[in-house]
CSV table of C-alpha atoms and ligand atoms in Angstrom, one decimal:
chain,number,residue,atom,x,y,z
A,1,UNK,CA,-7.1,8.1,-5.6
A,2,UNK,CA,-9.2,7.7,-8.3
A,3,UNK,CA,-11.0,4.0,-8.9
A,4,UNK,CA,-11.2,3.2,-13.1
A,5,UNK,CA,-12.9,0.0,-13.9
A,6,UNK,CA,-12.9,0.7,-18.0
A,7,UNK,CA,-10.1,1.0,-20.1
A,8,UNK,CA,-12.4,3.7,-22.3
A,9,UNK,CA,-12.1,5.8,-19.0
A,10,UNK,CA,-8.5,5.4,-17.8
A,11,UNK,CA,-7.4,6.2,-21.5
A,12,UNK,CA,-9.4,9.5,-21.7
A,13,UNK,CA,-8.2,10.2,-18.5
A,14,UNK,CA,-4.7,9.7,-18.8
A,15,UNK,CA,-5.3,11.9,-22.3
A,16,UNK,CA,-6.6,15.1,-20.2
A,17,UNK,CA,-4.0,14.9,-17.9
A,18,UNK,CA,-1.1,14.6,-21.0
A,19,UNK,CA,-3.0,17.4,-22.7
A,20,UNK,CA,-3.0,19.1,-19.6
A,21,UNK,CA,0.8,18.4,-19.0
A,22,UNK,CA,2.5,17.2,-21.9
A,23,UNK,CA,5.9,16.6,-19.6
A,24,UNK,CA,3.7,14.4,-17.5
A,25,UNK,CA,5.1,11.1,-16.7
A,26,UNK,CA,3.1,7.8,-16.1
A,27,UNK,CA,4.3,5.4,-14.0
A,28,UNK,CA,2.7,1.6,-14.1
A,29,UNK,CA,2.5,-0.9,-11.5
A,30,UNK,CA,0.5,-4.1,-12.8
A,31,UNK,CA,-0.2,-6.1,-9.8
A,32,UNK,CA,-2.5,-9.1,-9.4
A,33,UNK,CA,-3.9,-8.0,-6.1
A,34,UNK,CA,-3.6,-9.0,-2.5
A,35,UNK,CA,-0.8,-6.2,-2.1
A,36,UNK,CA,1.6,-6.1,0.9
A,37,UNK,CA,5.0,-4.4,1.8
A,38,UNK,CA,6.5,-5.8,-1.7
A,39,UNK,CA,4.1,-4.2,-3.6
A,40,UNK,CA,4.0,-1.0,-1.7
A,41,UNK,CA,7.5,-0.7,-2.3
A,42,UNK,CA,7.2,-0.9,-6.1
A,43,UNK,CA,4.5,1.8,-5.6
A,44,UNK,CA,6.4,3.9,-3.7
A,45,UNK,CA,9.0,4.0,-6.3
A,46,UNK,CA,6.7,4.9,-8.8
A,47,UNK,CA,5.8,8.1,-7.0
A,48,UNK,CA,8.8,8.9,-6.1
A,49,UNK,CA,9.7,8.7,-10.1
A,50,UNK,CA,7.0,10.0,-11.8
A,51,UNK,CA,3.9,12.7,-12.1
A,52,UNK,CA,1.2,9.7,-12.2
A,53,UNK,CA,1.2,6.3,-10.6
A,54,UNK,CA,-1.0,4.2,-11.9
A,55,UNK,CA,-1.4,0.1,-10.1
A,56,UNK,CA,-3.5,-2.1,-12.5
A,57,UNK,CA,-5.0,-5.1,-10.3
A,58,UNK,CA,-5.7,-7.6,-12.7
A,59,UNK,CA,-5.8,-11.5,-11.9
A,60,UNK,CA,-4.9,-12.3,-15.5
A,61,UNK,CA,-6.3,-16.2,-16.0
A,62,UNK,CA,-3.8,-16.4,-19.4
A,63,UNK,CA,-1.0,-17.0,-17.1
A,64,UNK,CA,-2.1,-19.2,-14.8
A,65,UNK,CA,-2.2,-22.9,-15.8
A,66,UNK,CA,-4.6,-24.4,-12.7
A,67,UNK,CA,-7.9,-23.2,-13.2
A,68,UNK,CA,-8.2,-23.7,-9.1
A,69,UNK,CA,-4.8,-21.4,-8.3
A,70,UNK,CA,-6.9,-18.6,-10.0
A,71,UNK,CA,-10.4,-19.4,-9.1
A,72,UNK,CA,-9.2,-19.1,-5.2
A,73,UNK,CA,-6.7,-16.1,-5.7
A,74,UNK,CA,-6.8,-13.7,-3.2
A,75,UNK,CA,-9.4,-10.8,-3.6
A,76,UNK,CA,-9.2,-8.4,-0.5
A,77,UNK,CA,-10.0,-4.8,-2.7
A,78,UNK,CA,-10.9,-2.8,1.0
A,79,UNK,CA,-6.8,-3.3,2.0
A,80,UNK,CA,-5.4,-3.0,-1.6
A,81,UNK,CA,-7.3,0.1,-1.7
A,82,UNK,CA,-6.5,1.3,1.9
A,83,UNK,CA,-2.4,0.2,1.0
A,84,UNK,CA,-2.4,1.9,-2.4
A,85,UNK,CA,-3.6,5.3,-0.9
A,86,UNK,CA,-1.1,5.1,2.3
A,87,UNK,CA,1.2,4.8,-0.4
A,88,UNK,CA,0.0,7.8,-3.0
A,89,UNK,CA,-0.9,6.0,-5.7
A,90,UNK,CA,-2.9,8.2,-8.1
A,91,UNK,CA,-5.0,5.9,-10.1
A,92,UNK,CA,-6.2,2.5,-9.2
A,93,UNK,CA,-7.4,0.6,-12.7
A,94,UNK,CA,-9.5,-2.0,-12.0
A,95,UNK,CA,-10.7,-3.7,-15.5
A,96,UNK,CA,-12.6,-7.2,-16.0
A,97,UNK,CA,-11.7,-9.6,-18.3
A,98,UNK,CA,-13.6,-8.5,-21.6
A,99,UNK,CA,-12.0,-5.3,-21.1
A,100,UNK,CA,-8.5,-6.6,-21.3
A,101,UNK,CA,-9.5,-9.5,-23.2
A,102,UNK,CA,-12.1,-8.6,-25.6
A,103,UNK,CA,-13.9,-11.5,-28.3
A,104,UNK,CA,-11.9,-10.1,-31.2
A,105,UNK,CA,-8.7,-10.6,-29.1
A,106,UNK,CA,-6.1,-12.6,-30.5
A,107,UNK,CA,-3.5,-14.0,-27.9
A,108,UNK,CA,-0.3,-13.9,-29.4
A,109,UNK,CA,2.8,-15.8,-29.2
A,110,UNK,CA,5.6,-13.3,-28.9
A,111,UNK,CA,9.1,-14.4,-29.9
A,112,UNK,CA,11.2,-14.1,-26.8
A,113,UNK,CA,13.7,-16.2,-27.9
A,114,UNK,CA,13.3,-19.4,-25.4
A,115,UNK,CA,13.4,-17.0,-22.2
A,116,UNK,CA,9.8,-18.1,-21.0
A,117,UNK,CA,10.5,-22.1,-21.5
A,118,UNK,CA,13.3,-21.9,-18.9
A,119,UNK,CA,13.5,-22.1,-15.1
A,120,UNK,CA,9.9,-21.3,-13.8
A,121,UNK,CA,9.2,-22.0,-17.5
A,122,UNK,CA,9.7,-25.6,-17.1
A,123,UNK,CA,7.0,-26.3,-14.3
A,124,UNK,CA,4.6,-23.4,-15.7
A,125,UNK,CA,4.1,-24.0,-19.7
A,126,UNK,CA,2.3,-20.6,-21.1
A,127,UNK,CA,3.2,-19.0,-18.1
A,128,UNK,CA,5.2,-16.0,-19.6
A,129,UNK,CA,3.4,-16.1,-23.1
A,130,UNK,CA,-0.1,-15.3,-20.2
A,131,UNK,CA,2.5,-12.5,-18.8
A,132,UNK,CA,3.4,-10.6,-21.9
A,133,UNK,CA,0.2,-10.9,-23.7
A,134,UNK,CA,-1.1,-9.5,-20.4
A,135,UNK,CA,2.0,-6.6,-20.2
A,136,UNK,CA,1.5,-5.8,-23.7
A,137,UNK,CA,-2.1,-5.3,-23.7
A,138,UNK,CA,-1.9,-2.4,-20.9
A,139,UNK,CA,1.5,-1.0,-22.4
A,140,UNK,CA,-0.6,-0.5,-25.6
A,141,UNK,CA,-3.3,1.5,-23.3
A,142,UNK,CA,-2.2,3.1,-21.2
A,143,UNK,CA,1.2,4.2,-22.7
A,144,UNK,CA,3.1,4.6,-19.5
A,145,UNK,CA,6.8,6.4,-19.5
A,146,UNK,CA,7.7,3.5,-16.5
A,147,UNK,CA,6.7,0.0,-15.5
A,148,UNK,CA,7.6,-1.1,-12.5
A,149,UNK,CA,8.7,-4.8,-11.8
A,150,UNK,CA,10.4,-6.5,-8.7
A,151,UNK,CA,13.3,-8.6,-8.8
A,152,UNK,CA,11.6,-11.3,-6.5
A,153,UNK,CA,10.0,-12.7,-10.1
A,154,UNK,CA,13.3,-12.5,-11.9
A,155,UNK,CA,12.6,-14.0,-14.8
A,156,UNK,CA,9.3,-11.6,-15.4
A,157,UNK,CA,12.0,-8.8,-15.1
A,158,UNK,CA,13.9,-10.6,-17.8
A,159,UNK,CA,10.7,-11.3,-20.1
A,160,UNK,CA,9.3,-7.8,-19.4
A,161,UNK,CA,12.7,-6.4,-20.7
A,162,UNK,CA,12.9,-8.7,-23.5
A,163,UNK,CA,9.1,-7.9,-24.5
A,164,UNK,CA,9.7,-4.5,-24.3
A,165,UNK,CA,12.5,-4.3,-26.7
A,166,UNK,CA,11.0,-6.9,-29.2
A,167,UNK,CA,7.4,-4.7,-29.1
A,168,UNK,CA,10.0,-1.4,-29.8
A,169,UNK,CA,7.7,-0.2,-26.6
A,170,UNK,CA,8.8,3.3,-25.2
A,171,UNK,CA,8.1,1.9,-21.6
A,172,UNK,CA,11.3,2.4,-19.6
A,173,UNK,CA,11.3,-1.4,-17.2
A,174,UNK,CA,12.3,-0.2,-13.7
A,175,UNK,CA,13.3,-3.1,-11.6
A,176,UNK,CA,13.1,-2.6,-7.8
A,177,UNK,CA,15.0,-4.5,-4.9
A,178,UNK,CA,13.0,-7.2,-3.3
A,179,UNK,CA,11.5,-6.4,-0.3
A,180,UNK,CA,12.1,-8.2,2.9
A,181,UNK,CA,10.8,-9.1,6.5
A,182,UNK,CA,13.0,-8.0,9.0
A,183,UNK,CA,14.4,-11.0,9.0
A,184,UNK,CA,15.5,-11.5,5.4
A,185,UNK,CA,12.4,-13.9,3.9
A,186,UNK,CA,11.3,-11.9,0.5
A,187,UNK,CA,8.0,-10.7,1.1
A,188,UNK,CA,5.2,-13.0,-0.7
A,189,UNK,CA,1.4,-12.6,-0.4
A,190,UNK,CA,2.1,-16.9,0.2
A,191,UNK,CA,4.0,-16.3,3.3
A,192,UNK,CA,0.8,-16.1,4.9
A,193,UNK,CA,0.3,-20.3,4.1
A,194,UNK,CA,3.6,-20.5,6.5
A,195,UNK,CA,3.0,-21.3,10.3
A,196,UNK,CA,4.5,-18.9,12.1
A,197,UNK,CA,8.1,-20.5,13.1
A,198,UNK,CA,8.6,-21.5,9.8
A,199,UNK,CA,8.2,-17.5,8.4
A,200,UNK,CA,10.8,-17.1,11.1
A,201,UNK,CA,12.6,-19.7,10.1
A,202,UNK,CA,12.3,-19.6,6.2
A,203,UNK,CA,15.0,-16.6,6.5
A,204,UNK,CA,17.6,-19.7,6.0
A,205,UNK,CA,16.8,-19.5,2.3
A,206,UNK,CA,18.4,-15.6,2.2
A,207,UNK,CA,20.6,-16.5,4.8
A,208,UNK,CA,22.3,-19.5,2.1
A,209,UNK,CA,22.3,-17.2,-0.9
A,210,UNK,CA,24.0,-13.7,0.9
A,211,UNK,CA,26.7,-16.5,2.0
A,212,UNK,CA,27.3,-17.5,-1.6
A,213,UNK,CA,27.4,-14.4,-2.7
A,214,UNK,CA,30.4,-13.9,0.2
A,215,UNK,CA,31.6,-16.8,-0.9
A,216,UNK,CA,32.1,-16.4,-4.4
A,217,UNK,CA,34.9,-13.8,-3.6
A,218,UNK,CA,36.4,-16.7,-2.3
A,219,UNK,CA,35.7,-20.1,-3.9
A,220,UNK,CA,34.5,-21.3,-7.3
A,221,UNK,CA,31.0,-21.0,-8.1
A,222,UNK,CA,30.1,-24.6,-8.3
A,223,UNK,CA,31.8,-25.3,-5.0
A,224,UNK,CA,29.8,-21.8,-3.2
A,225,UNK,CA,26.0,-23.0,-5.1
A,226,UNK,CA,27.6,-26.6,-3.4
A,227,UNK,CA,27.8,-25.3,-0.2
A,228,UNK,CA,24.5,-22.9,-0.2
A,229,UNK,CA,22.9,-26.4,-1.5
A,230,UNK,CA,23.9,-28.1,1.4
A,231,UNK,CA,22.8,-25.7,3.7
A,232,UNK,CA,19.5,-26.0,3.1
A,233,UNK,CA,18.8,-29.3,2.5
A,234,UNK,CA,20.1,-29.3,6.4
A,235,UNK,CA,17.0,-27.2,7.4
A,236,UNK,CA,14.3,-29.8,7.9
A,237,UNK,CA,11.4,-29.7,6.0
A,238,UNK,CA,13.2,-27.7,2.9
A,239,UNK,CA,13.2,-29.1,-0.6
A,240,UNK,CA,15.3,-27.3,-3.2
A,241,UNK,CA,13.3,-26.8,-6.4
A,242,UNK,CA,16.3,-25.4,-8.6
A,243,UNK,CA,19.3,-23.1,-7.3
A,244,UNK,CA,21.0,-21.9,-9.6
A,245,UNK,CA,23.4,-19.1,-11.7
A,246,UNK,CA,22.3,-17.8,-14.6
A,247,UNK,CA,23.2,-15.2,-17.1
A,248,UNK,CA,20.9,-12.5,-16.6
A,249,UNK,CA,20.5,-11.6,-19.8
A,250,UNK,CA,19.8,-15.2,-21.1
A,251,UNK,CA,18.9,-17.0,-18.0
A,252,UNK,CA,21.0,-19.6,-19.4
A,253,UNK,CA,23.1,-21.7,-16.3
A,254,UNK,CA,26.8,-20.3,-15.9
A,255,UNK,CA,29.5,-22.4,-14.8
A,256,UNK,CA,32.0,-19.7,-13.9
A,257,UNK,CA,31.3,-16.3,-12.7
A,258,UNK,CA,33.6,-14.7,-15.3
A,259,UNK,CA,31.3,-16.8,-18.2
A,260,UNK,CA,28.6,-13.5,-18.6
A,261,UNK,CA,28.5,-9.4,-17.6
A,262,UNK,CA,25.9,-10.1,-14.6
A,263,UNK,CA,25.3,-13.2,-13.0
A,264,UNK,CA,22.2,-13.8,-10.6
A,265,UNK,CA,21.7,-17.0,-8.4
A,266,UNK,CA,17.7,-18.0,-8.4
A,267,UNK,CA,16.4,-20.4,-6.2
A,268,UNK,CA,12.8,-21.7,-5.0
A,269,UNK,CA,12.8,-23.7,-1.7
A,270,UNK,CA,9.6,-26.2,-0.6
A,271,UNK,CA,8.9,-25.4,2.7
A,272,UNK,CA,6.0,-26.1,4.7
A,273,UNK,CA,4.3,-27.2,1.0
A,274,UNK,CA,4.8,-23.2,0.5
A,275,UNK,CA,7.1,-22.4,-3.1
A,276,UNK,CA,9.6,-19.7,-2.2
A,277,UNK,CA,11.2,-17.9,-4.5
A,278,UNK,CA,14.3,-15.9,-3.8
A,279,UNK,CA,17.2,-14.4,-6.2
A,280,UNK,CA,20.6,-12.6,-5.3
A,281,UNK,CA,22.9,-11.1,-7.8
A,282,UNK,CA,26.4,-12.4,-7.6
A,283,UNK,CA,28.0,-9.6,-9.9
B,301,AMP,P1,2.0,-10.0,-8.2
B,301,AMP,O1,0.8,-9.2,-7.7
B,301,AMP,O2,2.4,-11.2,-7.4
B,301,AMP,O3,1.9,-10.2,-9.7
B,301,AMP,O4,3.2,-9.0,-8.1
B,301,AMP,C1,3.2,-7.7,-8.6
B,301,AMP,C2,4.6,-7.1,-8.6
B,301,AMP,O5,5.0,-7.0,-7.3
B,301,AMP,C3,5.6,-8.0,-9.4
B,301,AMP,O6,6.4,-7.1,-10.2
B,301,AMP,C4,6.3,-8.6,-8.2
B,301,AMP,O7,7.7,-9.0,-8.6
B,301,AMP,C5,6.4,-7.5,-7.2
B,301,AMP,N1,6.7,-8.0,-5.9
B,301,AMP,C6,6.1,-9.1,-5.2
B,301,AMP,N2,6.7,-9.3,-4.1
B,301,AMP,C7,7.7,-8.4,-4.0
B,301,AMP,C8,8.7,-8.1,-3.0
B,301,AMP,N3,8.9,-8.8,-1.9
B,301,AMP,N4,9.6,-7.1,-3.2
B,301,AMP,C9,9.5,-6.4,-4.4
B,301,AMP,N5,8.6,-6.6,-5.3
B,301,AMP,C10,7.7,-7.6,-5.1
């Protein structure tokens, strides 16, 4: 695998290798480090897809509002480099911040139509603006054919679309399953801040949302998202930040499930002062 810390270097190199190969295909992976299972899986799916896999691992500070969250962010390169050759990826890009960010860089506000005030939106102002000025940046250098996003951060899925579109980018958004321990928690590099019975027992957040999907073929929405609700606020020690339905393409809340195309239930659950997010799609 190689290692490129410049953007200067990974362009020329992706260059060669389209000169070399002009059917090549690029597949991109932007990552923020401190890669596990989830990530891997994203990887893996890259390779399996395309000629070149390429993981950026890029703390990006645009998108963070705590200057503390990113100042004690996870660093361990020696695994994320051990992980991402395990799992064949081709390129690791490595930039700093003046790379990404140079002085004459202007961040920009793009017009996403309202998709990055809502949900996680609410509780993380700039949040999605840090994501796509971050996303846009790399699609511009490194020109990939895919990107690769999982559906654990659904509403970066939904931005990353949207941005996409808006920037008339070429990129193709691939959006992967999310990744689970065996026993059904979504995989999170903050599952680590659980003690150990409550990883085990944290499964009751997927456990509550595969029931309401089971039990949407059999009861109204509100009165499924009712019972889920309950369900967890039974498990001690688990506060329910939001759990809700929402239009996919809008993340607008949905009443009914026949009131848009594809319908996906979000939730993040307080447990053990860890946030944990988890989505299911209904239909
Ligand atoms: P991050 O490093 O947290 O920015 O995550 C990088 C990418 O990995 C994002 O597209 C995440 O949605 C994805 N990811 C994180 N956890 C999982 C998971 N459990 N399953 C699938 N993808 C994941």
């Amino acid at each position: 695998m190689h290692v490129i810390k410049t953007s200067e270097t990974l362009i020329k190199h992706l260059n060669a290798l389209r000169k070399n190969n002009p059917v090549v295909t690029i597949g991109f992976v932007p990552t923020m480090g401190a890669l596990h299972a989830g990530h891997a899986s994203l990887i893996n799916t890259s390779v399996a897809e395309n000629t070149v896999t390429v993981c950026s691992i890029f703390v990006n500070p645009t998108q963070f509002g705590e200057a503390a969250d990113l100042e004690t962010y996870p660093k361990p390169i020696e695994n994320d480099i051990e992980l991402l050759v395990e799992q064949g990826c081709d390129i690791l890009f490595l930039p700093d911040y003046e790379d990404i960010y140079p002085d004459t860089y202007q961040q920009q506000e793009f017009p996403i139509d309202g998709l990055d005030h809502k949900i996680e939106g609410l509780s993380r102002p700039g949040h999605f603006q840090g994501v796509c000025n971050v996303l846009h940046r790399f699609f511009m250098l490194l020109s990939p054919t895919r990107a690769y996003f999982g559906q654990k951060d659904f509403q970066q899925t939904v931005v990353a679309q949207r941005l996409a579109a808006i920037t008339n980018s070429s990129v193709e958004i691939r959006i992967t399953p999310i990744y689970r321990e065996p026993h059904g928690l979504a995989m999170s590099s903050r599952n680590i801040r659980l003690s150990k019975k409550g990883r085990q027992n944290a499964a009751f957040i997927y456990r509550a949302i595969s029931q309401a999907k089971e039990d949407v073929k059999e009861m109204e929405l509100h009165e499924a998202i009712a019972k889920a609700t309950q369900f967890i606020k039974a498990q001690k020690g688990a506060h329910i930040d939001y759990l809700l339905a929402v239009d996919t393409a809008t993340l607008d809340p949905v009443q009914t499930l026949d009131s848009a195309n594809e319908i996906a239930l979000l939730t993040v659950v307080e447990y053990e002062g860890v946030r944990l997010l988890d989505n299911i799609y209904l239909k």
